[in-house]
Amino acid sequence: MPDTAHDFIGFTRLIIQRGIIAGIVMFSVACATVDNPDPFEGMNRKVMAFNDEADRLILKPLAKGYINITSEPVRRSVSNFYDNFAYPITILNQFLQGKVRLGFRDLGRFVVNTTLGLLGFFDVATKFGLEQHDEDFGQTLGVWGVNSGAYFVIPLWGPVTTRSGIGDIASFYTHPVQFVEDEYVRYGLFIVWAIQTRASLLEAEELITGDRYLFIRDAFLQRREFLVNDGVIEEDPFLDDME
Amino acid sequence: MFRLVSVFLFFLIVAANSKAAEQSLEAFVQIKSDEILTLVNEGRAEFESDPSVLYGQMGAVLDELVDFAILTRGIMGKHFKVAIDDQRLAFQQTLRNYLVEVYTKALVKFKSKSIEIIPLKKPPTNKATISMEVTTQDDATFLLAYSMAKKESAWLVRNIIVDGINMGLTYRSQFDSMMISNNNDVDTVIENWATAADEEEFSK
């Protein structure tokens, strides 16, 4: 992490530069439109089978071990830390989506949690009324009117759409972890993040029923749309065609 | 400062609640949600040893609150038309038991602390999607939405959307894919659906 004012300016400039580059790249690349959201279902199913096997052998046991050796408050703090660490991505995307007021509020949230919340381990900002938001480059593309494109399951990564996948790449390059100098610390942060994210999904996973592939695909696609609309549900398409 | 903030927050909450009371649908959903939460919280301990008691209680509440007939139609989707009445009824029964179990299990697992209904922008006529912010006991929040419609002057739930995941649509695509993999045999699909529910129960 940067420790002087000079580093901080350089850090900010880099984030902005990379953000602008990512924005331009995304804008130019994402134009694909597909009627069927999952044209590569056969391939995707194979990749998911591979991912599930890797998960069963490596990530899931680690996640279970993590739950065994940590208490709930510890896990919440770790999760808070990662949310806060990645929060500049949300802030940047609020501005990219033209939500200036929310951008400044989220900036305030980041400052409060990084300082008073001791590097983000404690979420004090929510108690001050600065609630958490979830914005990323994929959502920004959606707000800009880009179609979500096709559904893919990426090896060792999981579900993406063309749009969210491009967003994930942009997030990778703009993620504050890129500015951690020590590569062991960087990898360590990534590994713990992967384990804690997996651990947080263990409970929800038990609610998956029926065809696991379809369930995850539908849930993922619907959730992405929901995030693009900032959680506003105006109409439910489920029974529209019934009457 | 802190006290000032909490007093302010208190008034906000009171204001929000009293606003909900004016509009009958919000108040109705709040009352029903609280009723279900209380039921689950009181039945949680016993649920581990004997889940049938809570299933019975939840079933009774949901039978009055959920329009299982229309849900059956929606989830069967285009296959509803080709099914005969017996099959439709059989699926409705299977679906009803399945949903009561899944919903109860989910509520037992995700211990919710509070449910705050988000007031509708305008008073509903005969249809509404009503959203609420659910806070769990470990302070995670998620957005739950019920699609509701008026049927003979009573409001009934016809779909549920959990943090953007539209359960009705998800189940419809499950049903459709089961039809494809079972040579469009409705009976087999209904049977499989029931077995899936039993296995769920078994693996618990």
Short mmCIF file of C-alpha atoms in Angstrom, two decimals:
data_model
loop_
_atom_site.label_atom_id
_atom_site.label_comp_id
_atom_site.label_asym_id
_atom_site.label_seq_id
_atom_site.Cartn_x
_atom_site.Cartn_y
_atom_site.Cartn_z
CA MET A 1 0.00 0.00 0.00
CA PRO A 2 1.24 3.54 -0.70
CA ASP A 3 2.66 5.20 2.36
CA THR A 4 3.43 8.75 1.28
CA ALA A 5 1.37 11.54 -0.22
CA HIS A 6 3.44 11.31 -3.37
CA ASP A 7 2.72 7.62 -3.75
CA PHE A 8 -0.92 8.28 -3.13
CA ILE A 9 -1.11 10.80 -5.98
CA GLY A 10 0.68 8.38 -8.27
CA PHE A 11 -1.67 5.63 -7.16
CA THR A 12 -4.74 7.75 -7.81
CA ARG A 13 -3.41 8.84 -11.20
CA LEU A 14 -2.71 5.25 -12.17
CA ILE A 15 -6.20 4.17 -11.14
CA ILE A 16 -7.75 6.97 -13.17
CA GLN A 17 -5.50 6.29 -16.18
CA ARG A 18 -6.17 2.61 -16.15
CA GLY A 19 -9.85 3.26 -15.57
CA ILE A 20 -10.05 5.48 -18.64
CA ILE A 21 -8.16 2.97 -20.78
CA ALA A 22 -10.40 0.18 -19.53
CA GLY A 23 -13.44 2.32 -20.28
CA ILE A 24 -12.38 2.99 -23.87
CA VAL A 25 -11.48 -0.64 -24.52
CA MET A 26 -14.78 -1.84 -23.13
CA PHE A 27 -16.77 0.66 -25.11
CA SER A 28 -15.18 -0.37 -28.39
CA VAL A 29 -15.13 -4.11 -27.89
CA ALA A 30 -18.57 -4.86 -26.55
CA CYS A 31 -20.98 -4.89 -29.44
CA ALA A 32 -21.95 -8.55 -29.70
CA THR A 33 -25.63 -9.40 -29.49
CA VAL A 34 -26.90 -12.94 -29.22
CA ASP A 35 -30.53 -14.11 -29.16
CA ASN A 36 -29.84 -17.25 -27.20
CA PRO A 37 -27.91 -16.28 -24.07
CA ASP A 38 -26.15 -19.66 -23.93
CA PRO A 39 -25.07 -20.75 -27.43
CA PHE A 40 -22.07 -22.68 -26.06
CA GLU A 41 -24.00 -24.77 -23.53
CA GLY A 42 -22.25 -28.04 -24.44
CA MET A 43 -18.80 -26.60 -23.92
CA ASN A 44 -19.88 -24.67 -20.86
CA ARG A 45 -21.24 -27.80 -19.21
CA LYS A 46 -17.88 -29.51 -19.72
CA VAL A 47 -15.99 -26.58 -18.25
CA MET A 48 -18.35 -26.51 -15.28
CA ALA A 49 -17.79 -30.22 -14.68
CA PHE A 50 -14.06 -29.52 -14.65
CA ASN A 51 -14.49 -26.54 -12.33
CA ASP A 52 -16.68 -28.56 -9.98
CA GLU A 53 -14.06 -31.27 -9.80
CA ALA A 54 -11.29 -28.77 -9.06
CA ASP A 55 -13.56 -27.21 -6.48
CA ARG A 56 -14.32 -30.53 -4.87
CA LEU A 57 -10.65 -31.44 -4.62
CA ILE A 58 -9.11 -28.11 -3.66
CA LEU A 59 -11.20 -25.04 -3.00
CA LYS A 60 -14.15 -26.51 -1.13
CA PRO A 61 -12.01 -28.40 1.42
CA LEU A 62 -10.00 -25.21 1.99
CA ALA A 63 -13.21 -23.21 2.45
CA LYS A 64 -14.53 -25.76 4.94
CA GLY A 65 -11.24 -25.72 6.82
CA TYR A 66 -11.37 -21.94 6.90
CA ILE A 67 -14.84 -22.07 8.45
CA ASN A 68 -13.62 -24.56 11.04
CA ILE A 69 -10.73 -22.41 12.22
CA THR A 70 -12.47 -19.02 12.15
CA SER A 71 -15.41 -17.56 14.00
CA GLU A 72 -18.29 -15.71 12.36
CA PRO A 73 -17.07 -12.22 13.40
CA VAL A 74 -13.59 -12.98 12.03
CA ARG A 75 -15.03 -14.07 8.69
CA ARG A 76 -17.20 -10.99 8.56
CA SER A 77 -14.17 -8.77 9.17
CA VAL A 78 -12.18 -10.53 6.45
CA SER A 79 -15.09 -10.14 4.06
CA ASN A 80 -15.41 -6.45 5.03
CA PHE A 81 -11.70 -5.96 4.37
CA TYR A 82 -11.91 -7.35 0.85
CA ASP A 83 -15.09 -5.42 0.04
CA ASN A 84 -13.42 -2.22 1.14
CA PHE A 85 -10.14 -3.03 -0.59
CA ALA A 86 -11.93 -3.39 -3.94
CA TYR A 87 -14.24 -0.45 -3.28
CA PRO A 88 -12.37 2.03 -5.55
CA ILE A 89 -13.77 -0.06 -8.43
CA THR A 90 -17.30 0.66 -7.24
CA ILE A 91 -16.50 4.35 -6.81
CA LEU A 92 -14.94 4.62 -10.27
CA ASN A 93 -17.94 2.89 -11.85
CA GLN A 94 -20.45 5.11 -10.05
CA PHE A 95 -18.77 8.03 -11.80
CA LEU A 96 -18.57 6.18 -15.12
CA GLN A 97 -22.31 5.59 -14.85
CA GLY A 98 -22.86 9.29 -14.21
CA LYS A 99 -23.96 8.79 -10.62
CA VAL A 100 -21.84 11.60 -9.24
CA ARG A 101 -23.59 11.96 -5.90
CA LEU A 102 -23.38 8.23 -5.19
CA GLY A 103 -19.76 8.30 -6.33
CA PHE A 104 -18.89 10.88 -3.69
CA ARG A 105 -20.91 9.05 -1.05
CA ASP A 106 -19.04 5.85 -1.86
CA LEU A 107 -15.76 7.74 -1.75
CA GLY A 108 -16.79 8.90 1.72
CA ARG A 109 -17.61 5.33 2.65
CA PHE A 110 -14.19 4.16 1.48
CA VAL A 111 -12.37 6.88 3.42
CA VAL A 112 -14.36 6.23 6.60
CA ASN A 113 -13.89 2.47 6.50
CA THR A 114 -10.22 2.66 5.55
CA THR A 115 -9.44 5.01 8.46
CA LEU A 116 -11.98 4.59 11.27
CA GLY A 117 -12.75 1.05 10.13
CA LEU A 118 -9.06 0.10 10.42
CA LEU A 119 -8.25 -0.71 6.77
CA GLY A 120 -11.81 -1.83 6.20
CA PHE A 121 -11.94 -4.69 8.69
CA PHE A 122 -14.83 -2.92 10.37
CA ASP A 123 -17.74 -1.50 8.45
CA VAL A 124 -18.40 1.67 10.41
CA ALA A 125 -19.64 3.60 7.37
CA THR A 126 -22.90 1.65 7.20
CA LYS A 127 -23.66 2.77 10.75
CA PHE A 128 -23.17 6.36 9.57
CA GLY A 129 -25.73 5.78 6.85
CA LEU A 130 -23.20 5.30 4.03
CA GLU A 131 -24.48 1.98 2.82
CA GLN A 132 -22.55 -0.37 0.58
CA HIS A 133 -23.04 -0.47 -3.18
CA ASP A 134 -21.91 -2.96 -5.73
CA GLU A 135 -20.81 -1.56 -9.08
CA ASP A 136 -18.35 -2.95 -11.58
CA PHE A 137 -17.27 -2.41 -15.20
CA GLY A 138 -19.68 -5.03 -16.50
CA GLN A 139 -22.60 -3.15 -14.95
CA THR A 140 -21.29 0.12 -16.37
CA LEU A 141 -21.35 -1.40 -19.85
CA GLY A 142 -24.92 -2.48 -19.19
CA VAL A 143 -25.88 1.04 -18.13
CA TRP A 144 -24.26 2.31 -21.32
CA GLY A 145 -26.63 0.07 -23.25
CA VAL A 146 -24.28 -2.74 -24.21
CA ASN A 147 -25.97 -6.14 -24.44
CA SER A 148 -24.85 -8.83 -22.05
CA GLY A 149 -23.71 -11.09 -24.89
CA ALA A 150 -23.20 -14.81 -24.49
CA TYR A 151 -22.89 -16.86 -21.33
CA PHE A 152 -19.55 -18.58 -20.72
CA VAL A 153 -18.15 -20.72 -17.96
CA ILE A 154 -14.46 -19.87 -17.64
CA PRO A 155 -12.06 -22.56 -16.33
CA LEU A 156 -11.16 -21.98 -12.68
CA TRP A 157 -13.13 -18.73 -12.65
CA GLY A 158 -16.79 -19.51 -13.21
CA PRO A 159 -19.74 -17.88 -14.98
CA VAL A 160 -19.40 -14.70 -17.02
CA THR A 161 -21.21 -13.06 -19.86
CA THR A 162 -19.27 -11.41 -22.66
CA ARG A 163 -20.08 -8.13 -20.98
CA SER A 164 -19.33 -9.10 -17.39
CA GLY A 165 -16.19 -10.96 -18.51
CA ILE A 166 -14.78 -7.86 -20.19
CA GLY A 167 -15.71 -6.05 -17.00
CA ASP A 168 -13.83 -8.66 -14.95
CA ILE A 169 -10.72 -8.08 -17.04
CA ALA A 170 -11.03 -4.34 -16.54
CA SER A 171 -11.49 -4.94 -12.80
CA PHE A 172 -8.39 -7.11 -12.76
CA TYR A 173 -6.26 -4.29 -14.16
CA THR A 174 -7.75 -1.59 -11.96
CA HIS A 175 -7.99 -3.61 -8.73
CA PRO A 176 -6.01 -1.93 -5.94
CA VAL A 177 -4.22 -5.24 -5.28
CA GLN A 178 -2.20 -4.48 -8.43
CA PHE A 179 -0.48 -1.74 -6.50
CA VAL A 180 0.75 -4.07 -3.78
CA GLU A 181 4.49 -4.24 -4.48
CA ASP A 182 5.35 -7.52 -2.80
CA GLU A 183 4.18 -10.31 -5.04
CA TYR A 184 3.90 -12.83 -2.21
CA VAL A 185 1.55 -10.50 -0.38
CA ARG A 186 -0.39 -10.07 -3.60
CA TYR A 187 -0.78 -13.80 -4.15
CA GLY A 188 -1.57 -14.31 -0.48
CA LEU A 189 -4.32 -11.72 -0.65
CA PHE A 190 -5.74 -13.42 -3.74
CA ILE A 191 -5.69 -16.90 -2.19
CA VAL A 192 -7.38 -15.81 1.02
CA TRP A 193 -9.95 -13.91 -1.04
CA ALA A 194 -10.74 -17.02 -3.08
CA ILE A 195 -11.13 -19.13 0.05
CA GLN A 196 -13.32 -16.65 1.88
CA THR A 197 -15.50 -16.07 -1.18
CA ARG A 198 -15.97 -19.82 -1.57
CA ALA A 199 -16.73 -20.18 2.13
CA SER A 200 -19.42 -17.52 1.90
CA LEU A 201 -21.18 -19.55 -0.81
CA LEU A 202 -21.28 -22.86 1.06
CA GLU A 203 -24.65 -22.23 2.65
CA ALA A 204 -26.39 -20.76 -0.36
CA GLU A 205 -25.14 -23.65 -2.46
CA GLU A 206 -27.27 -26.09 -0.51
CA LEU A 207 -30.36 -24.41 -1.89
CA ILE A 208 -29.49 -25.27 -5.49
CA THR A 209 -31.98 -27.77 -6.81
CA GLY A 210 -32.61 -29.64 -10.04
CA ASP A 211 -30.18 -29.21 -12.91
CA ARG A 212 -27.25 -27.52 -11.23
CA TYR A 213 -25.87 -26.07 -14.46
CA LEU A 214 -29.19 -24.45 -15.41
CA PHE A 215 -29.84 -23.20 -11.91
CA ILE A 216 -26.47 -21.47 -11.68
CA ARG A 217 -26.74 -20.07 -15.21
CA ASP A 218 -30.22 -18.63 -14.73
CA ALA A 219 -29.42 -17.29 -11.30
CA PHE A 220 -26.20 -15.69 -12.58
CA LEU A 221 -27.82 -14.06 -15.62
CA GLN A 222 -30.77 -12.74 -13.62
CA ARG A 223 -28.57 -11.45 -10.86
CA ARG A 224 -26.37 -9.55 -13.32
CA GLU A 225 -29.40 -7.82 -14.82
CA PHE A 226 -30.62 -7.02 -11.33
CA LEU A 227 -27.27 -5.42 -10.49
CA VAL A 228 -27.29 -3.35 -13.70
CA ASN A 229 -30.71 -2.01 -12.64
CA ASP A 230 -29.33 -1.28 -9.16
CA GLY A 231 -31.73 -3.69 -7.53
CA VAL A 232 -34.89 -2.00 -8.72
CA ILE A 233 -37.52 -4.53 -9.71
CA GLU A 234 -40.33 -2.81 -11.57
CA GLU A 235 -42.06 -5.67 -13.24
CA ASP A 236 -41.91 -9.39 -12.95
CA PRO A 237 -41.88 -11.03 -16.39
CA PHE A 238 -42.74 -14.44 -14.93
CA LEU A 239 -46.52 -14.36 -15.38
CA ASP A 240 -46.87 -11.61 -17.96
CA ASP A 241 -47.52 -13.99 -20.81
CA MET A 242 -50.08 -15.97 -18.81
CA GLU A 243 -52.93 -13.52 -18.97
CA MET B 1 -23.17 13.12 17.81
CA PHE B 2 -23.89 9.43 17.94
CA ARG B 3 -27.02 10.01 19.98
CA LEU B 4 -28.20 12.66 17.55
CA VAL B 5 -27.70 10.27 14.66
CA SER B 6 -29.58 7.48 16.41
CA VAL B 7 -32.47 9.75 17.36
CA PHE B 8 -32.64 10.88 13.74
CA LEU B 9 -32.55 7.27 12.55
CA PHE B 10 -35.28 6.37 15.00
CA PHE B 11 -37.58 9.02 13.56
CA LEU B 12 -36.76 7.87 10.06
CA ILE B 13 -37.76 4.33 10.94
CA VAL B 14 -40.95 5.45 12.67
CA ALA B 15 -41.81 7.63 9.69
CA ALA B 16 -41.18 4.77 7.28
CA ASN B 17 -43.31 2.38 9.31
CA SER B 18 -46.25 4.71 9.70
CA LYS B 19 -46.16 5.34 5.99
CA ALA B 20 -46.40 1.61 5.42
CA ALA B 21 -49.40 1.35 7.71
CA GLU B 22 -51.44 3.72 5.55
CA GLN B 23 -51.13 1.51 2.52
CA SER B 24 -52.84 -1.75 3.12
CA LEU B 25 -50.71 -4.02 0.92
CA GLU B 26 -47.44 -3.05 2.62
CA ALA B 27 -49.01 -3.49 6.03
CA PHE B 28 -50.46 -6.83 5.02
CA VAL B 29 -47.11 -8.12 3.76
CA GLN B 30 -45.38 -6.84 6.89
CA ILE B 31 -47.84 -8.65 9.15
CA LYS B 32 -47.55 -11.88 7.18
CA SER B 33 -43.73 -11.65 7.09
CA ASP B 34 -43.57 -11.13 10.84
CA GLU B 35 -45.97 -14.01 11.37
CA ILE B 36 -43.78 -16.33 9.31
CA LEU B 37 -40.57 -15.13 10.98
CA THR B 38 -42.03 -15.76 14.43
CA LEU B 39 -43.18 -19.20 13.38
CA VAL B 40 -39.73 -20.11 12.06
CA ASN B 41 -37.87 -18.67 15.04
CA GLU B 42 -40.04 -20.58 17.48
CA GLY B 43 -39.89 -23.78 15.50
CA ARG B 44 -36.17 -23.72 14.70
CA ALA B 45 -34.99 -25.84 17.62
CA GLU B 46 -37.54 -28.56 17.03
CA PHE B 47 -36.97 -28.51 13.27
CA GLU B 48 -33.65 -30.34 13.63
CA SER B 49 -35.26 -33.39 15.19
CA ASP B 50 -38.70 -33.30 13.58
CA PRO B 51 -39.13 -31.02 10.57
CA SER B 52 -42.70 -32.16 9.89
CA VAL B 53 -44.20 -29.88 12.57
CA LEU B 54 -42.83 -26.69 11.06
CA TYR B 55 -43.61 -27.90 7.54
CA GLY B 56 -47.21 -28.36 8.64
CA GLN B 57 -47.45 -24.89 10.16
CA MET B 58 -45.73 -23.19 7.25
CA GLY B 59 -47.89 -25.09 4.80
CA ALA B 60 -51.03 -23.80 6.50
CA VAL B 61 -49.82 -20.19 6.32
CA LEU B 62 -48.61 -20.48 2.72
CA ASP B 63 -51.80 -22.15 1.49
CA GLU B 64 -53.64 -18.96 2.33
CA LEU B 65 -50.93 -16.66 1.03
CA VAL B 66 -49.62 -18.24 -2.16
CA ASP B 67 -51.45 -18.79 -5.43
CA PHE B 68 -50.10 -22.27 -6.15
CA ALA B 69 -52.47 -22.72 -9.09
CA ILE B 70 -51.03 -19.85 -11.06
CA LEU B 71 -47.49 -20.81 -10.02
CA THR B 72 -48.13 -24.26 -11.46
CA ARG B 73 -49.18 -22.71 -14.73
CA GLY B 74 -46.20 -20.39 -14.82
CA ILE B 75 -43.63 -23.05 -14.03
CA MET B 76 -45.05 -25.61 -16.45
CA GLY B 77 -44.94 -22.82 -19.01
CA LYS B 78 -45.63 -24.00 -22.53
CA HIS B 79 -46.08 -27.57 -21.27
CA PHE B 80 -49.16 -26.58 -19.25
CA LYS B 81 -51.31 -26.62 -22.36
CA VAL B 82 -50.41 -30.17 -23.33
CA ALA B 83 -50.87 -31.56 -19.82
CA ILE B 84 -54.23 -33.03 -18.78
CA ASP B 85 -56.05 -31.87 -15.65
CA ASP B 86 -54.84 -34.78 -13.52
CA GLN B 87 -51.25 -33.98 -14.38
CA ARG B 88 -51.73 -30.30 -13.63
CA LEU B 89 -53.21 -31.12 -10.25
CA ALA B 90 -50.50 -33.66 -9.51
CA PHE B 91 -47.83 -31.12 -10.31
CA GLN B 92 -49.55 -28.45 -8.25
CA GLN B 93 -49.52 -30.78 -5.24
CA THR B 94 -45.87 -31.74 -5.79
CA LEU B 95 -44.87 -28.14 -6.32
CA ARG B 96 -46.73 -26.97 -3.25
CA ASN B 97 -45.02 -29.51 -0.97
CA TYR B 98 -41.68 -28.84 -2.58
CA LEU B 99 -41.93 -25.06 -2.17
CA VAL B 100 -43.13 -25.29 1.42
CA GLU B 101 -40.09 -27.42 2.25
CA VAL B 102 -37.56 -25.34 0.34
CA TYR B 103 -38.90 -22.06 1.71
CA THR B 104 -39.00 -23.35 5.29
CA LYS B 105 -35.50 -24.75 5.04
CA ALA B 106 -34.17 -21.50 3.62
CA LEU B 107 -35.75 -19.49 6.42
CA VAL B 108 -34.43 -21.85 9.08
CA LYS B 109 -30.93 -21.59 7.66
CA PHE B 110 -30.77 -17.86 6.96
CA LYS B 111 -31.72 -16.50 10.31
CA SER B 112 -33.32 -13.17 9.57
CA LYS B 113 -33.39 -10.43 12.11
CA SER B 114 -35.68 -7.91 10.49
CA ILE B 115 -37.71 -7.28 7.37
CA GLU B 116 -38.22 -3.77 6.13
CA ILE B 117 -40.79 -3.29 3.42
CA ILE B 118 -39.94 -0.74 0.78
CA PRO B 119 -43.06 1.39 0.27
CA LEU B 120 -44.59 1.23 -3.19
CA LYS B 121 -44.29 4.37 -5.27
CA LYS B 122 -48.00 4.43 -6.01
CA PRO B 123 -50.93 2.54 -4.45
CA PRO B 124 -51.40 -0.81 -6.19
CA THR B 125 -54.49 -1.59 -8.20
CA ASN B 126 -54.67 -5.33 -8.69
CA LYS B 127 -51.03 -6.27 -9.21
CA ALA B 128 -47.78 -5.26 -7.52
CA THR B 129 -44.20 -6.34 -7.01
CA ILE B 130 -43.35 -5.50 -3.45
CA SER B 131 -39.72 -5.42 -2.31
CA MET B 132 -38.30 -5.73 1.17
CA GLU B 133 -34.85 -5.52 2.64
CA VAL B 134 -34.11 -8.52 4.80
CA THR B 135 -31.35 -8.27 7.40
CA THR B 136 -29.91 -11.53 8.66
CA GLN B 137 -28.57 -12.06 12.15
CA ASP B 138 -25.00 -11.61 10.94
CA ASP B 139 -26.01 -8.24 9.45
CA ALA B 140 -25.97 -9.28 5.82
CA THR B 141 -28.80 -7.77 3.82
CA PHE B 142 -30.58 -8.94 0.74
CA LEU B 143 -33.53 -7.82 -1.31
CA LEU B 144 -36.58 -10.00 -1.42
CA ALA B 145 -39.51 -9.28 -3.71
CA TYR B 146 -42.96 -10.83 -3.91
CA SER B 147 -45.05 -10.55 -7.05
CA MET B 148 -48.59 -10.27 -5.85
CA ALA B 149 -52.02 -10.09 -7.40
CA LYS B 150 -55.49 -9.56 -6.08
CA LYS B 151 -57.77 -12.56 -6.37
CA GLU B 152 -61.28 -12.16 -5.05
CA SER B 153 -60.24 -9.22 -2.87
CA ALA B 154 -57.35 -11.15 -1.27
CA TRP B 155 -53.72 -10.48 -2.13
CA LEU B 156 -51.85 -13.62 -3.12
CA VAL B 157 -48.15 -14.21 -3.80
CA ARG B 158 -47.45 -15.56 -7.27
CA ASN B 159 -43.68 -15.36 -7.50
CA ILE B 160 -40.64 -14.60 -5.42
CA ILE B 161 -37.44 -12.85 -6.42
CA VAL B 162 -34.43 -13.33 -4.15
CA ASP B 163 -31.71 -10.72 -4.66
CA GLY B 164 -32.63 -10.52 -8.32
CA ILE B 165 -32.99 -14.26 -8.82
CA ASN B 166 -36.45 -14.86 -10.21
CA MET B 167 -37.49 -18.21 -8.75
CA GLY B 168 -40.49 -18.62 -11.05
CA LEU B 169 -38.42 -18.20 -14.19
CA THR B 170 -35.65 -20.40 -12.78
CA TYR B 171 -38.10 -23.21 -12.02
CA ARG B 172 -39.73 -22.81 -15.42
CA SER B 173 -36.43 -23.41 -17.16
CA GLN B 174 -35.79 -26.40 -14.85
CA PHE B 175 -39.15 -27.86 -15.82
CA ASP B 176 -38.50 -27.28 -19.50
CA SER B 177 -35.10 -28.95 -19.39
CA MET B 178 -36.56 -31.92 -17.51
CA MET B 179 -39.18 -32.24 -20.24
CA ILE B 180 -36.49 -32.31 -22.90
CA SER B 181 -34.41 -34.93 -21.10
CA ASN B 182 -37.49 -37.10 -20.43
CA ASN B 183 -38.93 -37.18 -23.97
CA ASN B 184 -41.70 -34.72 -23.05
CA ASP B 185 -43.25 -37.17 -20.59
CA VAL B 186 -45.08 -34.96 -18.08
CA ASP B 187 -45.69 -37.79 -15.58
CA THR B 188 -42.01 -38.68 -15.36
CA VAL B 189 -41.06 -35.05 -14.88
CA ILE B 190 -43.57 -34.64 -12.05
CA GLU B 191 -42.27 -37.83 -10.48
CA ASN B 192 -38.67 -36.62 -10.80
CA TRP B 193 -39.60 -33.31 -9.27
CA ALA B 194 -41.10 -35.09 -6.27
CA THR B 195 -38.03 -37.34 -5.93
CA ALA B 196 -35.74 -34.33 -6.10
CA ALA B 197 -37.67 -32.85 -3.20
CA ASP B 198 -37.35 -36.10 -1.24
CA GLU B 199 -33.63 -36.32 -1.88
CA GLU B 200 -33.27 -32.78 -0.68
CA GLU B 201 -34.94 -33.85 2.49
CA PHE B 202 -32.74 -36.92 2.71
CA SER B 203 -29.44 -35.07 2.31
CA LYS B 204 -30.30 -32.64 5.07
#
